[in-house]
CSV table of C-alpha atoms in Angstrom, one decimal:
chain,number,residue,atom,x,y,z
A,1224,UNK,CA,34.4,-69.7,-50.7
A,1225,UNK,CA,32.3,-68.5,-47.7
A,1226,UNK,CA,32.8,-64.7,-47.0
A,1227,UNK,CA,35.1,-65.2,-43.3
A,1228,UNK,CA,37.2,-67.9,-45.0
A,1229,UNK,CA,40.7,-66.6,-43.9
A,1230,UNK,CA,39.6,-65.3,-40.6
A,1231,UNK,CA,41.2,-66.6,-37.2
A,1232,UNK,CA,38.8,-66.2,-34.1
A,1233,UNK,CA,39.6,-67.1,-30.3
A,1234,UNK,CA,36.7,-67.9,-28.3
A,1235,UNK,CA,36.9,-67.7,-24.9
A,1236,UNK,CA,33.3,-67.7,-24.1
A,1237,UNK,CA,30.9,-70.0,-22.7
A,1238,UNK,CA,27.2,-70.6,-22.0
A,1239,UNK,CA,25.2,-68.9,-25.1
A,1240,UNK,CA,25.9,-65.1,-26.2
A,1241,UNK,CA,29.4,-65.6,-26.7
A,1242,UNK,CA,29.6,-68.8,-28.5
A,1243,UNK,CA,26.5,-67.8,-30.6
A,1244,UNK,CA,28.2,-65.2,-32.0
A,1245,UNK,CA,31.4,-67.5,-32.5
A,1246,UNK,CA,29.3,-70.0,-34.3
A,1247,UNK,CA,27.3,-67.3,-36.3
A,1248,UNK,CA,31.3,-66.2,-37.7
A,1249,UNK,CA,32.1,-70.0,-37.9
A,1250,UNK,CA,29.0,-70.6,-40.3
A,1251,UNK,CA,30.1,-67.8,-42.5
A,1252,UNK,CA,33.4,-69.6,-42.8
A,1253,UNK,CA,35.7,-68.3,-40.0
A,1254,UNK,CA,37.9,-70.7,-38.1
A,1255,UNK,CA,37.3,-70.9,-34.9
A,1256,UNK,CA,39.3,-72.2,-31.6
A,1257,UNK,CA,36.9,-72.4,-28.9
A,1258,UNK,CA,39.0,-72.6,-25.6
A,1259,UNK,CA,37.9,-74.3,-22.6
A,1260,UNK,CA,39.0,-75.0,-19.1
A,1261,UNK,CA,40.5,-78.3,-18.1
A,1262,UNK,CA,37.8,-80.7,-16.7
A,1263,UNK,CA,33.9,-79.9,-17.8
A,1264,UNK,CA,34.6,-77.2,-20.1
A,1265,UNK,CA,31.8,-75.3,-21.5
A,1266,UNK,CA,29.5,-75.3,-18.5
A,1267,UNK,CA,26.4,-75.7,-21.0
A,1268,UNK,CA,27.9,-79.1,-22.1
A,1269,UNK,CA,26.7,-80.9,-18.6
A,1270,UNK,CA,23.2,-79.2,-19.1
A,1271,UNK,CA,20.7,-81.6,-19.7
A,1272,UNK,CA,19.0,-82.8,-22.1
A,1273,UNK,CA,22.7,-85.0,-23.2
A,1274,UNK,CA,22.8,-86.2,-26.9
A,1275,UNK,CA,25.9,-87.7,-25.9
A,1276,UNK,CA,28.1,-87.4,-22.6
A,1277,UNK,CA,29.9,-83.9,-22.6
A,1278,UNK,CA,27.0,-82.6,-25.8
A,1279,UNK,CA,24.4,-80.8,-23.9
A,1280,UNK,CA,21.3,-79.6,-26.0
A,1281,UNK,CA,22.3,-75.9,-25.2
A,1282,UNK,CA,25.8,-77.0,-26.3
A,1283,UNK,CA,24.9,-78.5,-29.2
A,1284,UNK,CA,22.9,-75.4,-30.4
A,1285,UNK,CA,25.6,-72.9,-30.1
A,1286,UNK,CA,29.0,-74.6,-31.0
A,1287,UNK,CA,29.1,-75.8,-34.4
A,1288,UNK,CA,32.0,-75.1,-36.8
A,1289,UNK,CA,34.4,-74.8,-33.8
A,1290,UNK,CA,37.4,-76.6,-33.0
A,1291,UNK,CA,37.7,-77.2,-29.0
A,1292,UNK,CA,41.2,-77.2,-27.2
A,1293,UNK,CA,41.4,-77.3,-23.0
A,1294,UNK,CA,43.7,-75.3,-21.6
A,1295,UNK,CA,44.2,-74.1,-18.0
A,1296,UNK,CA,44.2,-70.3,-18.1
A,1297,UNK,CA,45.5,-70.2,-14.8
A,1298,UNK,CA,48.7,-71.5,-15.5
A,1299,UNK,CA,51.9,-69.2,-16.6
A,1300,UNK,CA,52.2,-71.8,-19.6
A,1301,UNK,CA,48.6,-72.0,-20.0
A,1302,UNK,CA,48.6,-68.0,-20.5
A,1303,UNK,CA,51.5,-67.8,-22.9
A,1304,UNK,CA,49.3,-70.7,-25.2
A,1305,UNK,CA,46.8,-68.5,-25.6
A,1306,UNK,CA,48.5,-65.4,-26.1
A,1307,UNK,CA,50.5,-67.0,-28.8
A,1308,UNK,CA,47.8,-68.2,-30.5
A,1309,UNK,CA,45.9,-64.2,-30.2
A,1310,UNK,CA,48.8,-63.2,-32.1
A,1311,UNK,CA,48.3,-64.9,-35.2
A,1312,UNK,CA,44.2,-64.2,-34.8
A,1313,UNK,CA,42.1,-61.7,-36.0
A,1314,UNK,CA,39.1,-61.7,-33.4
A,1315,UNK,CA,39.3,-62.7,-30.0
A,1316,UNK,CA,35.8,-63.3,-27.6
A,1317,UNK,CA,35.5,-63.1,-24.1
A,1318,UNK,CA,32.8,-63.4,-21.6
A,1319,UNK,CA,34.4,-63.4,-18.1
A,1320,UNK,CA,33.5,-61.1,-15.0
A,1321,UNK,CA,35.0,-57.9,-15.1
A,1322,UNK,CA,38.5,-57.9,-14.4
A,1323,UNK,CA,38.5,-61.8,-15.3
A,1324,UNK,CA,40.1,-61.1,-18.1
A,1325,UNK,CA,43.0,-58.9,-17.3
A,1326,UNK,CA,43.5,-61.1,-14.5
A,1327,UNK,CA,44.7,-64.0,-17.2
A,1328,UNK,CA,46.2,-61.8,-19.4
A,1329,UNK,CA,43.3,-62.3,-22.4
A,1330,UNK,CA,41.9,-58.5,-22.1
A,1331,UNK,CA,42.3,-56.0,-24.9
A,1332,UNK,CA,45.1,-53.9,-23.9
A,1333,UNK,CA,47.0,-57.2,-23.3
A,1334,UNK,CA,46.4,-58.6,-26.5
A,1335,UNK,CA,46.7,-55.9,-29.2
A,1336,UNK,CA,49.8,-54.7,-27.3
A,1337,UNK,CA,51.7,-57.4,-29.4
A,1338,UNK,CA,49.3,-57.8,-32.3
A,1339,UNK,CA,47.6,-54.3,-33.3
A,1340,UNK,CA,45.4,-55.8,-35.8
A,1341,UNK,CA,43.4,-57.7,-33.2
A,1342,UNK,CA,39.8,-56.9,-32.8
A,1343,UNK,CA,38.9,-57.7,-29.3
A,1344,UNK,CA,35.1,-58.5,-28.1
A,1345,UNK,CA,34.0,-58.2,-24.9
A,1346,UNK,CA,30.8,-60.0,-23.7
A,1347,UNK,CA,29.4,-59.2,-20.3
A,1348,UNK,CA,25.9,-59.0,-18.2
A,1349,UNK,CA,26.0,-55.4,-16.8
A,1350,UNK,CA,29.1,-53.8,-18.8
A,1351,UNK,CA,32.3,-53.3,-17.8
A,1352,UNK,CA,31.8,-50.1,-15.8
A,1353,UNK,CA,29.1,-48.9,-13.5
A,1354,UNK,CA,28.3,-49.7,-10.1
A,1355,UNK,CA,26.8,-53.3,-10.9
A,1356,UNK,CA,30.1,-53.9,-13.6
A,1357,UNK,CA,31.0,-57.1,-11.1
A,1358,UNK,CA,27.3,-58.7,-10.9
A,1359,UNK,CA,27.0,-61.9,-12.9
A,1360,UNK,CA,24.5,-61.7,-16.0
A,1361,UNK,CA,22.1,-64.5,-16.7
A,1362,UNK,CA,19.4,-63.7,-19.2
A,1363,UNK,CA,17.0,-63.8,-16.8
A,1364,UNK,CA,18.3,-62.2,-14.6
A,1365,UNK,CA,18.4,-59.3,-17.4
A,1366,UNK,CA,14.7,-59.9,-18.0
A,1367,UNK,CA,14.1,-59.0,-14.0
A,1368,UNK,CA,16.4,-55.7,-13.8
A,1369,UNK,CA,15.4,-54.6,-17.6
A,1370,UNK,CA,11.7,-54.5,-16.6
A,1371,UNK,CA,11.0,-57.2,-19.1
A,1372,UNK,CA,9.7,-59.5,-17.1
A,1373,UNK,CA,7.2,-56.7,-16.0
A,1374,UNK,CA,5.8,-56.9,-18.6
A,1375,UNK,CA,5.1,-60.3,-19.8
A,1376,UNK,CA,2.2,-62.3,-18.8
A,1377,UNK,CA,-0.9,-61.9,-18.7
A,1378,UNK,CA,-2.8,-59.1,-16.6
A,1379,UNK,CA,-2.6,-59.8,-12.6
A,1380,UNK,CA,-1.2,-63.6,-13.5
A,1381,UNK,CA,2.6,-64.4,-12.4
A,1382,UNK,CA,5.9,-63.1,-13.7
A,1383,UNK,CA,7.0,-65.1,-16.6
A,1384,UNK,CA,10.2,-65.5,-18.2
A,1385,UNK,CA,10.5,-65.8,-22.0
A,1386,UNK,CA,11.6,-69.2,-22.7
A,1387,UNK,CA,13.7,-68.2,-26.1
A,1388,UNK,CA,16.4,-66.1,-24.0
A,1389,UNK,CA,16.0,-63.2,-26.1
A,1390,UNK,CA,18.6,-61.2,-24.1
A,1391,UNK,CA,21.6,-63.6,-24.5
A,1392,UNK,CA,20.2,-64.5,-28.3
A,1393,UNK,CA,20.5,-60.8,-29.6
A,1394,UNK,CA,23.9,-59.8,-27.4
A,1395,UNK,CA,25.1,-62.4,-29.1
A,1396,UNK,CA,24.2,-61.2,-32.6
A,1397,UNK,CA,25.3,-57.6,-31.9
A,1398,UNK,CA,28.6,-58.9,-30.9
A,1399,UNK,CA,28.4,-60.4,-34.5
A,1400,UNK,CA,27.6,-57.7,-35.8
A,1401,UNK,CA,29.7,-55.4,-34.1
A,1402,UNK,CA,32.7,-57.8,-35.3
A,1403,UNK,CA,31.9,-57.6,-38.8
A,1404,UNK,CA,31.4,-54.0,-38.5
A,1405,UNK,CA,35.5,-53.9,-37.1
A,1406,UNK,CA,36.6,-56.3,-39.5
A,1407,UNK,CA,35.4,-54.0,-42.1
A,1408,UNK,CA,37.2,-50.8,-40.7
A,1409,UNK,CA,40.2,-52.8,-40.5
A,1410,UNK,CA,40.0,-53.2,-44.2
A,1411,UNK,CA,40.4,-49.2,-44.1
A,1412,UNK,CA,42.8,-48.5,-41.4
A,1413,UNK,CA,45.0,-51.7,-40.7
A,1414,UNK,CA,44.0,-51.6,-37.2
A,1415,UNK,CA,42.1,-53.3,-35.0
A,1416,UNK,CA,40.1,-52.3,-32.2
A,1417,UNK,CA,37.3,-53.3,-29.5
A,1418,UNK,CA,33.8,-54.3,-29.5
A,1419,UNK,CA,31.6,-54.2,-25.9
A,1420,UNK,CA,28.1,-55.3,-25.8
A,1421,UNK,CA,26.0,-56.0,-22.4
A,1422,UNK,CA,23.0,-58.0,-21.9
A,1423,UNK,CA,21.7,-55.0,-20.0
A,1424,UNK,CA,22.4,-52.7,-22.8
A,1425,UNK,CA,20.7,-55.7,-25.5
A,1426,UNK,CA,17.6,-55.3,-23.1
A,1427,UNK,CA,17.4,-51.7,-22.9
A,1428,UNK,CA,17.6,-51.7,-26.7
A,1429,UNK,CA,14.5,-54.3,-27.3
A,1430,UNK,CA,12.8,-52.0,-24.6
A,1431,UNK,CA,12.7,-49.0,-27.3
A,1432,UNK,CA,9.0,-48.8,-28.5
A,1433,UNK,CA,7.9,-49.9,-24.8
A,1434,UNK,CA,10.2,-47.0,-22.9
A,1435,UNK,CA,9.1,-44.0,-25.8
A,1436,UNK,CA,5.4,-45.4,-24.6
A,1437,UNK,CA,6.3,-44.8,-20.9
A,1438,UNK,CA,7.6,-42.0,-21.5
A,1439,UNK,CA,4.5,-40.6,-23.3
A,1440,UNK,CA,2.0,-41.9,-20.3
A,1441,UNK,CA,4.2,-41.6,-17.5
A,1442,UNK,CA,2.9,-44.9,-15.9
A,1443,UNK,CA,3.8,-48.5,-16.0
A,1444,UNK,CA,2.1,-50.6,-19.1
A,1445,UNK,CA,-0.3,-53.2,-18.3
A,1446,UNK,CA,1.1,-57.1,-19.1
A,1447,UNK,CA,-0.8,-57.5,-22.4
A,1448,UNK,CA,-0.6,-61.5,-22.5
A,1449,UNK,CA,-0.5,-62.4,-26.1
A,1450,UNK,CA,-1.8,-58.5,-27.3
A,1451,UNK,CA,-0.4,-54.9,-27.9
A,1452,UNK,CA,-1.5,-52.0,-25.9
A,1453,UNK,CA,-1.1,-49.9,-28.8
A,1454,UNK,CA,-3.5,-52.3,-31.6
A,1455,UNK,CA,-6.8,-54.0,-31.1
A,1456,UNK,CA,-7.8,-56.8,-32.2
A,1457,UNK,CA,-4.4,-57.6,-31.9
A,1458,UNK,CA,-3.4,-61.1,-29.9
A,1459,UNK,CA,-5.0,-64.9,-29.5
A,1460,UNK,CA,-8.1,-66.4,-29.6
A,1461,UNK,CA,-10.2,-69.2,-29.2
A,1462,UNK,CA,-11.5,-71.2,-32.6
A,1463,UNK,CA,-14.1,-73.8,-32.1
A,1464,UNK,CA,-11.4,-75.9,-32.0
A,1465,UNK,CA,-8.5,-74.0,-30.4
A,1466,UNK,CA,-6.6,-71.0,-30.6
A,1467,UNK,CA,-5.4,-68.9,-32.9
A,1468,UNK,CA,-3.8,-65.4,-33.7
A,1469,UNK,CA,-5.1,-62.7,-35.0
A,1470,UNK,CA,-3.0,-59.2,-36.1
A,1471,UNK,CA,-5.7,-56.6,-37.3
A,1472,UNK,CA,-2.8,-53.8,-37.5
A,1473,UNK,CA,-4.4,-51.3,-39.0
A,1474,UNK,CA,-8.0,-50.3,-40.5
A,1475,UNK,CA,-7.8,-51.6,-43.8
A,1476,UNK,CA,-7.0,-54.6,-42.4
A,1477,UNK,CA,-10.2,-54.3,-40.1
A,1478,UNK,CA,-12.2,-53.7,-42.7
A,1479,UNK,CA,-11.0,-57.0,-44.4
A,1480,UNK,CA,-11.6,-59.1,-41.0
A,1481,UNK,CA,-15.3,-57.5,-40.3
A,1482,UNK,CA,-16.2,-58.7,-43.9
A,1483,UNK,CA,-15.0,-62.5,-43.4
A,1484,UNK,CA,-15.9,-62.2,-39.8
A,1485,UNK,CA,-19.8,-61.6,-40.3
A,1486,UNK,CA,-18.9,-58.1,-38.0
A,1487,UNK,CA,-20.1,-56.0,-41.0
A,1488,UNK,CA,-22.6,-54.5,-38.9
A,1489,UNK,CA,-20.2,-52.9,-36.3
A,1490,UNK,CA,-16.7,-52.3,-39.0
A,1491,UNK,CA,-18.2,-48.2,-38.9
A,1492,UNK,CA,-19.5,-48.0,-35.4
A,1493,UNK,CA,-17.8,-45.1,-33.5
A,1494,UNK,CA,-16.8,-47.7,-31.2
A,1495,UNK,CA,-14.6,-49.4,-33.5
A,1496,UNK,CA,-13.8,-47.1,-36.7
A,1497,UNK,CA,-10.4,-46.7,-36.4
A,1498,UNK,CA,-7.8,-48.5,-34.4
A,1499,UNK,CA,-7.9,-45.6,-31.3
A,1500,UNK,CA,-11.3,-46.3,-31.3
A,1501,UNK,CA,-11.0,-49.9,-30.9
A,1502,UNK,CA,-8.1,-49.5,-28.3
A,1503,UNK,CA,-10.4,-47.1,-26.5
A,1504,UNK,CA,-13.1,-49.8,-26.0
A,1505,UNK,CA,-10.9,-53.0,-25.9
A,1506,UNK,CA,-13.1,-55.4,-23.8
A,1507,UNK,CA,-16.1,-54.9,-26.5
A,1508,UNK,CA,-14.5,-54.9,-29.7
A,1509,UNK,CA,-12.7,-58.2,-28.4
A,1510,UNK,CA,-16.3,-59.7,-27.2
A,1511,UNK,CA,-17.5,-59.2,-30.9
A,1512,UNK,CA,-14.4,-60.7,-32.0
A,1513,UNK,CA,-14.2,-63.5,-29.7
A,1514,UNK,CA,-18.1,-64.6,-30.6
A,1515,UNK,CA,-17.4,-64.7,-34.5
A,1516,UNK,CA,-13.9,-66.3,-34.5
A,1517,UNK,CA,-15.8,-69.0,-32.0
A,1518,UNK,CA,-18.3,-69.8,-34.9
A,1519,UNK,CA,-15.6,-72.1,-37.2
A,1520,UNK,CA,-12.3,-74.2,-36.6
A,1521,UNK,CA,-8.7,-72.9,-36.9
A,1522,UNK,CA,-8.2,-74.3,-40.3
A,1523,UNK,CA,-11.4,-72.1,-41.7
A,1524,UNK,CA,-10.1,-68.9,-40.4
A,1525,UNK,CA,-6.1,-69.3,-41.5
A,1526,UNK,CA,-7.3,-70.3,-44.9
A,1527,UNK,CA,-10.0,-67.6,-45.0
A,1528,UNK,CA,-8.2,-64.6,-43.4
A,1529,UNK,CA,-4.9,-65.4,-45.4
A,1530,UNK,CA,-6.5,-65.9,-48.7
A,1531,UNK,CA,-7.4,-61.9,-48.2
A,1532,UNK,CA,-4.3,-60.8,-46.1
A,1533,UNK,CA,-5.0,-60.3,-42.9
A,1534,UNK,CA,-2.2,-61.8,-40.8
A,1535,UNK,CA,-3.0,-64.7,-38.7
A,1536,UNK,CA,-1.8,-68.0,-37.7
A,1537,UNK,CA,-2.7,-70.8,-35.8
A,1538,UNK,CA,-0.8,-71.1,-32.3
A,1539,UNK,CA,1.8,-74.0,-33.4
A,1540,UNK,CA,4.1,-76.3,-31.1
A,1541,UNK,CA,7.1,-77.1,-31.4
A,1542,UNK,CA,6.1,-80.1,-33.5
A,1543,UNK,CA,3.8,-78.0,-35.6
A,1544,UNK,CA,6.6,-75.6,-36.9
A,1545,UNK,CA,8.5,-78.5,-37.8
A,1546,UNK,CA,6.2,-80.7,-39.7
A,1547,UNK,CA,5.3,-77.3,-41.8
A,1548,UNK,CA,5.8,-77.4,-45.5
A,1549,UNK,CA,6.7,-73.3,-45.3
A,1550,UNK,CA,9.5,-74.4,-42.6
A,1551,UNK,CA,11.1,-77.8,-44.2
A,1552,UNK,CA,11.3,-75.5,-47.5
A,1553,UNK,CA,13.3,-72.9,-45.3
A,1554,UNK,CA,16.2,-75.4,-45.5
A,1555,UNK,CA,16.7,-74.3,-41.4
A,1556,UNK,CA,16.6,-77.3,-40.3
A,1557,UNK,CA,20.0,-79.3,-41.1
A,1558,UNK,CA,21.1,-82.6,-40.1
A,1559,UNK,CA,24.8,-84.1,-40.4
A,1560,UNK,CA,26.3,-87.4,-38.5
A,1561,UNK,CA,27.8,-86.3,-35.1
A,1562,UNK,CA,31.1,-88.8,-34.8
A,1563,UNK,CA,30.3,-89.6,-31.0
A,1564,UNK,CA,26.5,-88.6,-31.1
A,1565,UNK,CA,25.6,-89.8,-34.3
A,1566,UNK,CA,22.9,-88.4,-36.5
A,1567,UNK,CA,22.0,-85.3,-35.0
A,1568,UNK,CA,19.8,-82.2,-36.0
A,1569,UNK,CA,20.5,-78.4,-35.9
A,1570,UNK,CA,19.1,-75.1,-36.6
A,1571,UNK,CA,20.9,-73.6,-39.0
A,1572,UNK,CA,22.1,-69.5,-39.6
A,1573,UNK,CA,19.2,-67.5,-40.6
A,1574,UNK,CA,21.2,-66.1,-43.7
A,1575,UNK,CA,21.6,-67.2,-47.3
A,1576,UNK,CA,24.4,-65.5,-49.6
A,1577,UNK,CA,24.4,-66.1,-52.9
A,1578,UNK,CA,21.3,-69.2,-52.4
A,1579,UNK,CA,23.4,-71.2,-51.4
A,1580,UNK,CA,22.1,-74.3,-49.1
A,1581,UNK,CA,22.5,-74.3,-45.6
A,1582,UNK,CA,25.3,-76.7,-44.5
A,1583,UNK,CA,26.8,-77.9,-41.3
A,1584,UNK,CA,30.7,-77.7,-41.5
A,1585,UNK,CA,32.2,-78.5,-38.8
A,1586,UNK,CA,29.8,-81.1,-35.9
A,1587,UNK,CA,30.1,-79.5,-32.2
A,1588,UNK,CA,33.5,-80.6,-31.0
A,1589,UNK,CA,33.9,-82.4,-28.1
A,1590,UNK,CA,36.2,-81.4,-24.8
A,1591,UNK,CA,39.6,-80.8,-26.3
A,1592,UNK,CA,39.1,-82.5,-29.4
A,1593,UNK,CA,41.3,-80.3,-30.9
A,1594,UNK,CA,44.5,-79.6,-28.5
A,1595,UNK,CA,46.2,-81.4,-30.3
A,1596,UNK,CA,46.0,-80.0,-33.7
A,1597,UNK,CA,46.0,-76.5,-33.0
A,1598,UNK,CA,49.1,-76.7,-30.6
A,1599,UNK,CA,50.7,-78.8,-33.3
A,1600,UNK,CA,49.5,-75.8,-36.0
A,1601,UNK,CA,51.6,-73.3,-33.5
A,1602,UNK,CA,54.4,-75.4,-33.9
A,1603,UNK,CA,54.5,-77.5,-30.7
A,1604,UNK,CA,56.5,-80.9,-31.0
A,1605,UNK,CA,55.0,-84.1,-29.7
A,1606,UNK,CA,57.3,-84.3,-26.2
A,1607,UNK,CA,55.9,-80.7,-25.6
A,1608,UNK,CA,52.2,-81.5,-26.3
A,1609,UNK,CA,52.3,-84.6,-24.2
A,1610,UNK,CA,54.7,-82.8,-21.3
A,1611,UNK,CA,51.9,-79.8,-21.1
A,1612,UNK,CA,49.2,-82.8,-21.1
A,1613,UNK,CA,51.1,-84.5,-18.1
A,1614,UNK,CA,51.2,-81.6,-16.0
A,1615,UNK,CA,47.8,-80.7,-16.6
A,1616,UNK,CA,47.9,-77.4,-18.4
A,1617,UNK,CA,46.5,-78.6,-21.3
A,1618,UNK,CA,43.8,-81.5,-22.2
């Protein structure tokens, strides 16, 4: 039995933090009921690449093990759905705008009023007070106001965003960890509570090491491209047949690199001793790198520098990490037949418990798959189902 089995979550949120979390919970065996608006739904499932109409990559990637139903929130029946089904849950998600929420009658103090065992999450861009609490939070948006974006790229080149959406990946993991957290206290104290996390307060976190540095200088970091103001020789270079990464992290590992490297004759120069020293005079100890790491192919220097520990690897695509032995024996990547999209791959949770083998569960739903069910699960004849169907409140 997976460790959540027994746990009802409603998910109200869309596009990537909210149902990331909601997926991480549904992997570790929760049931979840996704709810969507009538029409698209989930506005990530018309963003394209389309495995299938309505399955969206970014869709695809976030909403396993969930069970969708459509309902219009903004109907008095709609409301009373939802809050029905809150009362026999343990976790509800939300991701609206500030005041969204209370507005349709899904915010905390609405909720627990008639089910004090509730623990209510609330998922927003700039928090929920403050005076940006109304602006709308995209991850890269967060990546502009955080000062992340300032910071990545390469030295007087363009602003860059990260691809990955860092931001909206880790909000949604402290949500998920902020939930388990709550679930846990529960245990203790029979009640529920709430959970808030922010994308702006996700950024400001990852901004620790980078803000105490600040701090210590008093003036705005240089973009360090691929490197780290604090370490040299510390970032990518160019093999004789492409690039590759080097981490030389501290001075044992230096010494180790100098020896493979041919740099013997510089490892105790003044210059580049210790790793101040080779911070201090960057542009030359990377000249001295950049010369002997030009000297033999990628494949010489992974296998050489890894075979005495100094960390490196070869800059990989996407195709790269795939075909790896190291990642197919991860287990990470898991297939399973989609019943509309067919066979269809996945990245699975980055957790094992107990050894046991990734696996699917449940295949992203599709628009409302499950209205039916779930309403039927509350209790809901037939001639109601179909009547709220008719009249639009549900789908």
């Amino acid at each position: 039995m997976k460790p959540l089995a027994g746990i009802k979550v409603l998910d109200f949120s869309k596009v990537l933090a909210g149902p990331l979390c909601a997926q991480y919970l549904g992997d570790l065996g929760a049931d979840i009921i996704k709810v969507e608006p009538v029409g698209l739904g989930d506005e990530t499932r018309g963003w394209p690449p389309f495995r299938a109409a309505g399955l969206g990559t970014v869709f695809l990637s976030a909403n396993r093990n969930k069970r969708s139903i459509a309902i219009d929130l903004k109907t008095d029946d709609g409301r009373r759905i939802v809050q029905d089904i809150a009362k026999r849950s343990d976790v509800v998600i939300e991701s609206f705008g500030t005041g969204v929420a209370e507005r349709l009658g899904i915010d905390a103090a609405t909720l627990r009023a008639s089910n004090d065992r509730l623990i209510h999450c609330s998922i927003s861009g700039f928090g929920r007070s403050g005076p940006l609490k109304n602006s709308p939070g995209y991850d890269v948006i967060l990546q502009a106001f955080s000062g992340v974006m300032a910071l990545t790229g390469d030295e007087g080149g363009g602003y860059v965003r990260s691809p990955i959406s860092p931001i909206d990946q880790m909000t949604g993991s402290h949500a998920f960890s902020g939930i388990l957290a709550s679930l846990i206290e529960r245990q203790k104290t029979g009640k529920g509570g709430t959970v808030r996390v922010s994308l702006l307060e996700t950024a400001i976190g990852l901004l620790g090491y980078n803000l105490q540095t600040f701090w210590e200088r008093g003036v705005q970091p240089p973009k360090c491209g691929s490197s780290h103001e604090s370490l040299c020789p510390y970032q990518a270079f160019e093999a004789s047949d492409g690039p590759i990464m080097i981490g030389v992290a501290n001075d044992n590992l230096w010494r180790k690199f100098c020896k493979v490297a041919g740099l013997e004759a510089i490892v105790d120069d003044p210059k580049f001793r210790s790793n101040a020293d080779r911070v201090a005079h960057r542009a030359e100890t990377l000249d001295h790198v950049q010369a002997a790491l030009a000297r033999w192919p990628v494949a010489h220097w992974d296998s050489e520098l890894t075979k005495i520990g100094v960390p490196c690897s070869p800059i990989n695509s996407l195709a790269q990490l795939l075909d790896h032995p190291h990642t197919k024996s991860t287990g990470m990547i898991v297939e399973y037949e989609h019943p509309v999209a067919g066979p269809t791959k996945g990245v699975g949770q980055p957790i094992l418990f107990n050894e046991d083998a990734r696996s699917v569960g449940l295949p992203p739903p599709m628009h409302g798959q499950h209205t039916d069910e779930v309403l039927t699960e509350m209790g809901l004849l037939r001639e109601r189902i179909d009547a709220l169907r008719r009249s639009k409140i549900v789908a």
